[in-house]
PDB file of N, CA and C in Angstrom:
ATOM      1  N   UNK A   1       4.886  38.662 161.825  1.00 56.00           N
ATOM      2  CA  UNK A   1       5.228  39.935 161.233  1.00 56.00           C
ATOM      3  C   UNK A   1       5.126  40.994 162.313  1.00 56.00           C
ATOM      4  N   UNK A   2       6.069  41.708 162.487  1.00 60.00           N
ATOM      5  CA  UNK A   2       6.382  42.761 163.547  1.00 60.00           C
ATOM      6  C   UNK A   2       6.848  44.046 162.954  1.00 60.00           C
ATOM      7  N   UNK A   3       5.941  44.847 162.582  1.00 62.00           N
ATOM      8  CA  UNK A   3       6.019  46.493 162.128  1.00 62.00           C
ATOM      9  C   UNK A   3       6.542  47.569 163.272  1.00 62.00           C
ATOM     10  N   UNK A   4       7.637  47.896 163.101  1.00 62.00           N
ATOM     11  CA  UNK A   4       8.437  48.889 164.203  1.00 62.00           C
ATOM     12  C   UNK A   4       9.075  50.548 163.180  1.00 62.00           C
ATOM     13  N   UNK A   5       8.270  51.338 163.759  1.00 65.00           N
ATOM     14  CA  UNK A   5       9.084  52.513 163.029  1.00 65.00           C
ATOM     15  C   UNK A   5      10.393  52.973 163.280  1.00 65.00           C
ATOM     16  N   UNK A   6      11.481  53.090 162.509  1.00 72.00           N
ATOM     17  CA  UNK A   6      13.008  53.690 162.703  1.00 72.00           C
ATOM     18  C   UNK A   6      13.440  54.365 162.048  1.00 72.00           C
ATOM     19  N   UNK A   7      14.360  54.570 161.972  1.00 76.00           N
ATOM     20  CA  UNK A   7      15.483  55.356 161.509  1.00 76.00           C
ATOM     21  C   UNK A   7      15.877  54.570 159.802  1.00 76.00           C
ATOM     22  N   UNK A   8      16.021  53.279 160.151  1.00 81.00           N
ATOM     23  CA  UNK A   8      16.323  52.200 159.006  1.00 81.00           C
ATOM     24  C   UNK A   8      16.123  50.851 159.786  1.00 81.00           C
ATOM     25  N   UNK A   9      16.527  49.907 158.749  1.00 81.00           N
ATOM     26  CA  UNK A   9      15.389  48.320 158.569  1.00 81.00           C
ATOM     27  C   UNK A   9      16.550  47.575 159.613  1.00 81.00           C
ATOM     28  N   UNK A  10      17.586  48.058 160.411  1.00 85.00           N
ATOM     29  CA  UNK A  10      18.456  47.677 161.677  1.00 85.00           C
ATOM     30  C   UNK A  10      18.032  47.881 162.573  1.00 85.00           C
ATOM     31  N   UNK A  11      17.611  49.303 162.817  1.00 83.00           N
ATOM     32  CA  UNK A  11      17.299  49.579 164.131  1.00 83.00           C
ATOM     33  C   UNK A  11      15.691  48.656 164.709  1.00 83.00           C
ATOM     34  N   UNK A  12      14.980  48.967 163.136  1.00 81.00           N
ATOM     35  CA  UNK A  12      13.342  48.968 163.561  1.00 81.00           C
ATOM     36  C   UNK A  12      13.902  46.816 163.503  1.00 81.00           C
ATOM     37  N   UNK A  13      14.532  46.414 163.276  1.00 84.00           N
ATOM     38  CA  UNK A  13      14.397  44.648 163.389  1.00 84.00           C
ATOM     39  C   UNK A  13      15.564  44.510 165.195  1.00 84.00           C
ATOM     40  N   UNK A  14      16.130  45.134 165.728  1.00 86.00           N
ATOM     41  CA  UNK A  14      16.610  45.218 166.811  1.00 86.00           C
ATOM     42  C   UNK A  14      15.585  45.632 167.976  1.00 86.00           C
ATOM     43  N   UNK A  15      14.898  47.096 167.257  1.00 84.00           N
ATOM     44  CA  UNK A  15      13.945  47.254 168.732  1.00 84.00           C
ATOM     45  C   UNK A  15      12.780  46.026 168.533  1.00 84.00           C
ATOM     46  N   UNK A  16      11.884  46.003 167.389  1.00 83.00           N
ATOM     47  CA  UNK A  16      10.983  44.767 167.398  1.00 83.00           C
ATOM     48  C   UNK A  16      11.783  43.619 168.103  1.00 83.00           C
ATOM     49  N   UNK A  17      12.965  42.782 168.221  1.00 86.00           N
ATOM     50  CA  UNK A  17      13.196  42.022 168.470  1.00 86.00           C
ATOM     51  C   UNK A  17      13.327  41.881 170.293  1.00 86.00           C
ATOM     52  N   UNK A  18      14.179  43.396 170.237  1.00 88.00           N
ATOM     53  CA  UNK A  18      13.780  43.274 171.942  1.00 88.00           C
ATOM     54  C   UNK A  18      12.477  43.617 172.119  1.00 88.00           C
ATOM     55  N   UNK A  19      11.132  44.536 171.645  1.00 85.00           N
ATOM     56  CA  UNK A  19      10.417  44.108 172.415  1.00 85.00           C
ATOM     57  C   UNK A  19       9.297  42.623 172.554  1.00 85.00           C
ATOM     58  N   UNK A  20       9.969  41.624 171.096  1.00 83.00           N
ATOM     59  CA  UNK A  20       9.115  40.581 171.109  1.00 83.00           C
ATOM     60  C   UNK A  20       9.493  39.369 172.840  1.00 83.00           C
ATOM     61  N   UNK A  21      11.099  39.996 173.276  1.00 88.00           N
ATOM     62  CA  UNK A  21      11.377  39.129 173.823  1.00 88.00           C
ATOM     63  C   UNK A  21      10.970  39.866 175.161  1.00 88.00           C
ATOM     64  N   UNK A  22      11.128  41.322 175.431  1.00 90.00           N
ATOM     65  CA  UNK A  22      10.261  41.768 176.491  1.00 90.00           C
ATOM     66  C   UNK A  22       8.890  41.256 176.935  1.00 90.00           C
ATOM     67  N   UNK A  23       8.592  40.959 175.775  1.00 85.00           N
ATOM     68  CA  UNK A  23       7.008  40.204 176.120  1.00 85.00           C
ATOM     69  C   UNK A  23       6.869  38.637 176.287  1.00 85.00           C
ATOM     70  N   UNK A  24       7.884  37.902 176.705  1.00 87.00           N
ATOM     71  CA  UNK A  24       8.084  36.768 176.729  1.00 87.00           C
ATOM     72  C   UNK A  24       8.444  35.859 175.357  1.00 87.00           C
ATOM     73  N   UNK A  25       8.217  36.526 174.369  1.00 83.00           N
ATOM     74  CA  UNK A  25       8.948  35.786 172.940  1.00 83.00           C
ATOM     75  C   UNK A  25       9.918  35.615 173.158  1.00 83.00           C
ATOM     76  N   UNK A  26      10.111  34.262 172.226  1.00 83.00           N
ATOM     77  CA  UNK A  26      11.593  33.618 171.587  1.00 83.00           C
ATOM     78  C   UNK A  26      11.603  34.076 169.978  1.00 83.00           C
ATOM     79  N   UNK A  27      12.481  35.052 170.442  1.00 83.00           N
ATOM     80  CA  UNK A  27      13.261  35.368 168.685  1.00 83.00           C
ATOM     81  C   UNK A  27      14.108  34.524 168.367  1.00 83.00           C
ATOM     82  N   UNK A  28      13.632  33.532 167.162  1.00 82.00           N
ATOM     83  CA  UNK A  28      14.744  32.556 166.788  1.00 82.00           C
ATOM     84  C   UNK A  28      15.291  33.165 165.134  1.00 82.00           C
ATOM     85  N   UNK A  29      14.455  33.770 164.476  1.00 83.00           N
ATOM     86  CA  UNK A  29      15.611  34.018 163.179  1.00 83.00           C
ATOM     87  C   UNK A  29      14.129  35.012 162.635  1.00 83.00           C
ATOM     88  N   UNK A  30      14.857  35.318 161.691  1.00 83.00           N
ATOM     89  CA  UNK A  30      13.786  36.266 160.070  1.00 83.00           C
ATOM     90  C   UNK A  30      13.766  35.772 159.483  1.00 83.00           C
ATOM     91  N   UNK A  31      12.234  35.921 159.181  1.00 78.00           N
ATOM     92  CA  UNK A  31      11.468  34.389 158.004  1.00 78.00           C
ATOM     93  C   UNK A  31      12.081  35.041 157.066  1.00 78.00           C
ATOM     94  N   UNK A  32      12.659  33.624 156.463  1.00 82.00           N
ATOM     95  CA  UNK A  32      13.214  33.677 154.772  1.00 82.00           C
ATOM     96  C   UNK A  32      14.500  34.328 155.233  1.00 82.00           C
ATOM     97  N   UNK A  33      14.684  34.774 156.012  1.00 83.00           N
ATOM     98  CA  UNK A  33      15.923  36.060 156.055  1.00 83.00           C
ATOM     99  C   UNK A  33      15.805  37.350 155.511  1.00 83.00           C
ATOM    100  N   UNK A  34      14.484  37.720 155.499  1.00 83.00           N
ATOM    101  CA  UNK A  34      14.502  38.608 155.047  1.00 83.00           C
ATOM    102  C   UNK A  34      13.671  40.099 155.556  1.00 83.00           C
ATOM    103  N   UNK A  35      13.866  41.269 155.632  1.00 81.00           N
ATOM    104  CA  UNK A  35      13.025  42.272 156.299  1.00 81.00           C
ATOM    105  C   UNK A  35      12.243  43.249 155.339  1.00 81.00           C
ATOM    106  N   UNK A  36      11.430  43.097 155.098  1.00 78.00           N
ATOM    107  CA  UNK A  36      10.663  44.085 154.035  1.00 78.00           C
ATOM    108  C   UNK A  36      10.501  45.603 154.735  1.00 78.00           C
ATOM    109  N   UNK A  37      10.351  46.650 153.966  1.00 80.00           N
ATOM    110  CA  UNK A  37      10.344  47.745 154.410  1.00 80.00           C
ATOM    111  C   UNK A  37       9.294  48.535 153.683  1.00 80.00           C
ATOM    112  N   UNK A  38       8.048  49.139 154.507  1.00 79.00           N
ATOM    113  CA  UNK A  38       7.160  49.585 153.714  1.00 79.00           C
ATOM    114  C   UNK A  38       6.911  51.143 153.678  1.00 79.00           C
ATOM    115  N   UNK A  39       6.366  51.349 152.854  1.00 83.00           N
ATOM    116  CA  UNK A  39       6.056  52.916 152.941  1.00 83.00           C
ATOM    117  C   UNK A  39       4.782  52.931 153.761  1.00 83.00           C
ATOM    118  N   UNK A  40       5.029  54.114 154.925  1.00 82.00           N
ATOM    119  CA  UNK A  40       3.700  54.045 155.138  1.00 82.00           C
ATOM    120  C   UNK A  40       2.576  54.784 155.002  1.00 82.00           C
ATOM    121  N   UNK A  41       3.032  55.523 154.050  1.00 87.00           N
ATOM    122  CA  UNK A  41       2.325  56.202 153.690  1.00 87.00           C
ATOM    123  C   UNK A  41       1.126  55.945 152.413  1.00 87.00           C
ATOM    124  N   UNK A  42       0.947  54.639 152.153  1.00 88.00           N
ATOM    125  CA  UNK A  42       1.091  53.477 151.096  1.00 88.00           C
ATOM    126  C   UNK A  42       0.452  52.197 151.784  1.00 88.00           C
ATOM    127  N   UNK A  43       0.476  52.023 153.069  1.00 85.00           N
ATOM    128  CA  UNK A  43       0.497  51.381 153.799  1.00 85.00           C
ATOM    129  C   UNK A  43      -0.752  50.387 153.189  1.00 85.00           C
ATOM    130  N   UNK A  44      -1.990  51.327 153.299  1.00 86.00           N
ATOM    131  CA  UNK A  44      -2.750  50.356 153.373  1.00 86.00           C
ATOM    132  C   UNK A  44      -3.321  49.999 152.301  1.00 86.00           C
ATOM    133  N   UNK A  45      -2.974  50.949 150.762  1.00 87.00           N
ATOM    134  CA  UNK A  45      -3.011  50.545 149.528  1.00 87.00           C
ATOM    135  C   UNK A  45      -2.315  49.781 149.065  1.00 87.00           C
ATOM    136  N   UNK A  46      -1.211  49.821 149.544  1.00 84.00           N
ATOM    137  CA  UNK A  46      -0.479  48.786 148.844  1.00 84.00           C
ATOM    138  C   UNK A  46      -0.043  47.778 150.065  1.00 84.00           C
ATOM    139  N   UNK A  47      -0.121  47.321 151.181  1.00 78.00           N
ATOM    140  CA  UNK A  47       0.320  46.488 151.591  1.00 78.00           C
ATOM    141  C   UNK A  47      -0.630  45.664 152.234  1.00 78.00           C
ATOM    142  N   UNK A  48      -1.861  46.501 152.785  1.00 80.00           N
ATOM    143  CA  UNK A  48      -2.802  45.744 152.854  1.00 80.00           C
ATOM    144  C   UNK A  48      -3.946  44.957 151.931  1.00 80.00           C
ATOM    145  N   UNK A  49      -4.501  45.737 151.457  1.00 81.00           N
ATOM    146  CA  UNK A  49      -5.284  45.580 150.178  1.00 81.00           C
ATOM    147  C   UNK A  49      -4.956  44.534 148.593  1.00 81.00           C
ATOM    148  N   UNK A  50      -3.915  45.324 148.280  1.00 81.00           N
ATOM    149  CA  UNK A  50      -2.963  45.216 147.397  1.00 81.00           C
ATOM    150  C   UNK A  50      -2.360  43.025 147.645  1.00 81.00           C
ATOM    151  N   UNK A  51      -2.232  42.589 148.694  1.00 79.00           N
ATOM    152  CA  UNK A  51      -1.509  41.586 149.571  1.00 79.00           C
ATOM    153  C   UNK A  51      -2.767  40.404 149.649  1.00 79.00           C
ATOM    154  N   UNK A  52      -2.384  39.257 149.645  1.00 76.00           N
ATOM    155  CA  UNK A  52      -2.586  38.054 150.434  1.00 76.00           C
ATOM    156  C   UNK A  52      -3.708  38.463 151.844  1.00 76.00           C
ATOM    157  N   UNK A  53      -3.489  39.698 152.404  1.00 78.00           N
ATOM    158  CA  UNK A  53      -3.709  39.991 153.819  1.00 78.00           C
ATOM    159  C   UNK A  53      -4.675  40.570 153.678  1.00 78.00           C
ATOM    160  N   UNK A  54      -5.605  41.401 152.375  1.00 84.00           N
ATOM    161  CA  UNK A  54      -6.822  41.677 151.897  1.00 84.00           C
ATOM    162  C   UNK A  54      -8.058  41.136 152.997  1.00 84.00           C
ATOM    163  N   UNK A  55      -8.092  39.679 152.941  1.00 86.00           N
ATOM    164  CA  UNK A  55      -8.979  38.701 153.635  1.00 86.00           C
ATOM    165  C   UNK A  55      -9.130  39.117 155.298  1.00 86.00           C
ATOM    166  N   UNK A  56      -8.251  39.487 155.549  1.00 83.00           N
ATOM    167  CA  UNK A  56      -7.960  39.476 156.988  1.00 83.00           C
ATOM    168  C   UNK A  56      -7.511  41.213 157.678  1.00 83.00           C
ATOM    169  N   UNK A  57      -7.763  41.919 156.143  1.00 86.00           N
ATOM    170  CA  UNK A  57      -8.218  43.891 156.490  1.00 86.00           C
ATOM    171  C   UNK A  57      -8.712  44.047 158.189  1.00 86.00           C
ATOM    172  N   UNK A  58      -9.467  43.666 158.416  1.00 87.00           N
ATOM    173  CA  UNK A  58     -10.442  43.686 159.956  1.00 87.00           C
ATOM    174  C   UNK A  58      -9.229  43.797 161.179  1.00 87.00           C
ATOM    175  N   UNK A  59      -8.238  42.823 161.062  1.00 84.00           N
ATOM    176  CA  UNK A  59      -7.318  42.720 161.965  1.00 84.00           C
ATOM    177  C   UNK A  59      -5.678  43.698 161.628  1.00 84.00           C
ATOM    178  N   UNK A  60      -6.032  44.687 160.904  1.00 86.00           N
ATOM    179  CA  UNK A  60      -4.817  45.849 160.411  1.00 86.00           C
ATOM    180  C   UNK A  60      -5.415  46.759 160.901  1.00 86.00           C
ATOM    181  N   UNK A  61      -4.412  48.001 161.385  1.00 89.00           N
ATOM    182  CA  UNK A  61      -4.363  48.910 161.620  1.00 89.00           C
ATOM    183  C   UNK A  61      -4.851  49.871 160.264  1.00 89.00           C
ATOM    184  N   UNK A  62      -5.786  50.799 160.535  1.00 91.00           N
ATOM    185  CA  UNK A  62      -6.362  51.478 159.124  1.00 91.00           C
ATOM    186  C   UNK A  62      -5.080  52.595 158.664  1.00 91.00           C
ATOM    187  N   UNK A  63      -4.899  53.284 157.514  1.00 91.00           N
ATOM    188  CA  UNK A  63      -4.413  54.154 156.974  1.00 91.00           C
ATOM    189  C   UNK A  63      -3.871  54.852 158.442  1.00 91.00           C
ATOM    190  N   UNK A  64      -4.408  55.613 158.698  1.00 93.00           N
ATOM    191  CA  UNK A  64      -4.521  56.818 159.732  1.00 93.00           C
ATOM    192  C   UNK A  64      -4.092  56.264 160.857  1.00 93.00           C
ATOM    193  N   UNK A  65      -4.523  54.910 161.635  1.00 92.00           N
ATOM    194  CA  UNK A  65      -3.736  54.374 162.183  1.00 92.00           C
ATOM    195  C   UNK A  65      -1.793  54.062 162.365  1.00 92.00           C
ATOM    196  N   UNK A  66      -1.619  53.368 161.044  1.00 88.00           N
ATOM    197  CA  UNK A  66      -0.558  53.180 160.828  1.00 88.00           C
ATOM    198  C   UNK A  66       0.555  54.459 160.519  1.00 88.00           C
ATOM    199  N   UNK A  67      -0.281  55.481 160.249  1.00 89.00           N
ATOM    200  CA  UNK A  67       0.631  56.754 160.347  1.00 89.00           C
ATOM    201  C   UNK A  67       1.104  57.242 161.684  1.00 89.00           C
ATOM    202  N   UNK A  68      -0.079  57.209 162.501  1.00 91.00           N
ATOM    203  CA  UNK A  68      -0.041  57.658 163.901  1.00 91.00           C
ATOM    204  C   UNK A  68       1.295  56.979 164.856  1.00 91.00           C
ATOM    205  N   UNK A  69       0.964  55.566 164.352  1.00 86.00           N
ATOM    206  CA  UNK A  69       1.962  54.513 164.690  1.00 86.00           C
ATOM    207  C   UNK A  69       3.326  54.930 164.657  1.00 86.00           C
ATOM    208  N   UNK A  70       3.509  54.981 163.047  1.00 83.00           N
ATOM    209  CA  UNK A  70       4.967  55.495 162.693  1.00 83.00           C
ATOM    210  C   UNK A  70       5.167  57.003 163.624  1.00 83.00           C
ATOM    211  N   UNK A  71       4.230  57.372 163.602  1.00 86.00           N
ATOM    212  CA  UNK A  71       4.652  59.448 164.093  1.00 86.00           C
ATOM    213  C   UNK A  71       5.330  59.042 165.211  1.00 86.00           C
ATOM    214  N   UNK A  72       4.785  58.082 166.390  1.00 86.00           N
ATOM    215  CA  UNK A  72       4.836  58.025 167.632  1.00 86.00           C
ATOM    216  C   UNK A  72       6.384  57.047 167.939  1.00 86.00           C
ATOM    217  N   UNK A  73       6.450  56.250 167.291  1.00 80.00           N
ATOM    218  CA  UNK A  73       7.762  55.692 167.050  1.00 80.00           C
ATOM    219  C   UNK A  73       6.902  54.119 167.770  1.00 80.00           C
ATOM    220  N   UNK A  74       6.008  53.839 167.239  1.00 81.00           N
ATOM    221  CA  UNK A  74       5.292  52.959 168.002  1.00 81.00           C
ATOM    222  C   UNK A  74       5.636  51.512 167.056  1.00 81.00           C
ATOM    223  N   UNK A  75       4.533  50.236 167.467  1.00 80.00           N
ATOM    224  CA  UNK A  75       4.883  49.339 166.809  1.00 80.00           C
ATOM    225  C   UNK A  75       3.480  48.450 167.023  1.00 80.00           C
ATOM    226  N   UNK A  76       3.414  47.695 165.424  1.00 82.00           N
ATOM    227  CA  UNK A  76       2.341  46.495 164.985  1.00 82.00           C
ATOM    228  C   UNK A  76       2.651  45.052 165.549  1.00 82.00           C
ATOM    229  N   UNK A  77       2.383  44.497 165.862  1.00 78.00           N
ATOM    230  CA  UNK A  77       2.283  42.771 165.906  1.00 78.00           C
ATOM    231  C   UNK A  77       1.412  42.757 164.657  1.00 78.00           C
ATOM    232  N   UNK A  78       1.684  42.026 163.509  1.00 74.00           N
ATOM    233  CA  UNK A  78       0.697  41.380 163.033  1.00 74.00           C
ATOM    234  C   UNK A  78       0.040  40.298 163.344  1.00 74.00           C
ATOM    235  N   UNK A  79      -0.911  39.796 163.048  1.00 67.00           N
ATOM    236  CA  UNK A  79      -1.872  38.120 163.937  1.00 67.00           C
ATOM    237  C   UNK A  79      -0.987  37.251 162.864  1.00 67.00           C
ATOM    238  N   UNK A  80      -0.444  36.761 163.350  1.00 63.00           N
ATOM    239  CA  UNK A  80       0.617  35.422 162.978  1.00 63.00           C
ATOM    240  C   UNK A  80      -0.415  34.076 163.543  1.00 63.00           C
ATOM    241  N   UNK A  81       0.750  33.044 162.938  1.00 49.00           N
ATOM    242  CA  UNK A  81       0.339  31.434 163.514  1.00 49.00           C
ATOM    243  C   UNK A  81       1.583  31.234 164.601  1.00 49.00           C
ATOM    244  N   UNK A  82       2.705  31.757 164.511  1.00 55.00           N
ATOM    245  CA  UNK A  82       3.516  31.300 164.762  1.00 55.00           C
ATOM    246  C   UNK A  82       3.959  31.921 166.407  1.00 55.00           C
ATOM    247  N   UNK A  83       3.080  32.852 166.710  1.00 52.00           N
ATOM    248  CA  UNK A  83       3.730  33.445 168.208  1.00 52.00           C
ATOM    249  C   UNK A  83       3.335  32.489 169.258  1.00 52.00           C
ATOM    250  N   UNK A  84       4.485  32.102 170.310  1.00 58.00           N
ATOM    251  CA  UNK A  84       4.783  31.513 171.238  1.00 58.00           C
ATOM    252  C   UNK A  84       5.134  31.755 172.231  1.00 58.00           C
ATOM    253  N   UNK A  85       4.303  32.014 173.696  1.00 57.00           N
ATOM    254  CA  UNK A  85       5.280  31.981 174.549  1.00 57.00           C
ATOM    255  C   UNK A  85       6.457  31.274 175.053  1.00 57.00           C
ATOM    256  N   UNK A  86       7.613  31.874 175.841  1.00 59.00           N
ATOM    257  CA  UNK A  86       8.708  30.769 176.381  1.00 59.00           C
ATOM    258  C   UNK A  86       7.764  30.891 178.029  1.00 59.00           C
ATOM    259  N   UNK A  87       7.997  29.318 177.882  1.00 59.00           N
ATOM    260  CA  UNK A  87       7.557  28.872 179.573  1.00 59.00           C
ATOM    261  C   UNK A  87       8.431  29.839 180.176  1.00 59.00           C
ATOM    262  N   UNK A  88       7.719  29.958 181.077  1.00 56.00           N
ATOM    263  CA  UNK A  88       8.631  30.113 182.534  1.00 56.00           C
ATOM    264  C   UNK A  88       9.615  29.140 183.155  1.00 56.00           C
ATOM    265  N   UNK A  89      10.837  29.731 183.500  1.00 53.00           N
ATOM    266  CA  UNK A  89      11.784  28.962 183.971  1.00 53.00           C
ATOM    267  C   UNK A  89      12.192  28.861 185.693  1.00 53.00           C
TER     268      UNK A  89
END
């Protein structure tokens, strides 16, 4: 899961994507196909708390955080299973 603030749910899945691959990621597709879009103002009532991801609060960005985030045009990694580097070629 890769949280990027934009304009709309194109831009913010284009810049996340280049910078997953700036950092040596392989972008291979969107789980499920699909891009959720959150309020963030909401953020951590309803997406943290509210979520599956409750358990694992410690490793999210707090309320105030995630605003700052969005102000700045900044961006989340969430702690996944699935991040991989590509070897070096």
């Amino acid at each position: 899961m890769c949280n990027k603030a934009a304009e709309n749910y194109e831009n913010a899945l284009l810049k996340a994507v280049g910078l997953i691959r700036s950092e040596g990621y392989e972008f291979k597709t969107v789980f499920n196909s699909k891009v959720n879009q959150h309020d963030p103002k909401k953020w951590w009532e309803e997406h943290v708390l509210a979520t599956k991801w409750c358990q694992y609060a410690e490793h999210f960005p707090s309320q105030a955080a995630m605003e700052a985030i969005v102000a700045t045009g900044g961006v989340f990694k969430a702690p996944v299973l699935g991040w991989k580097n590509k070897k070096p070629q």
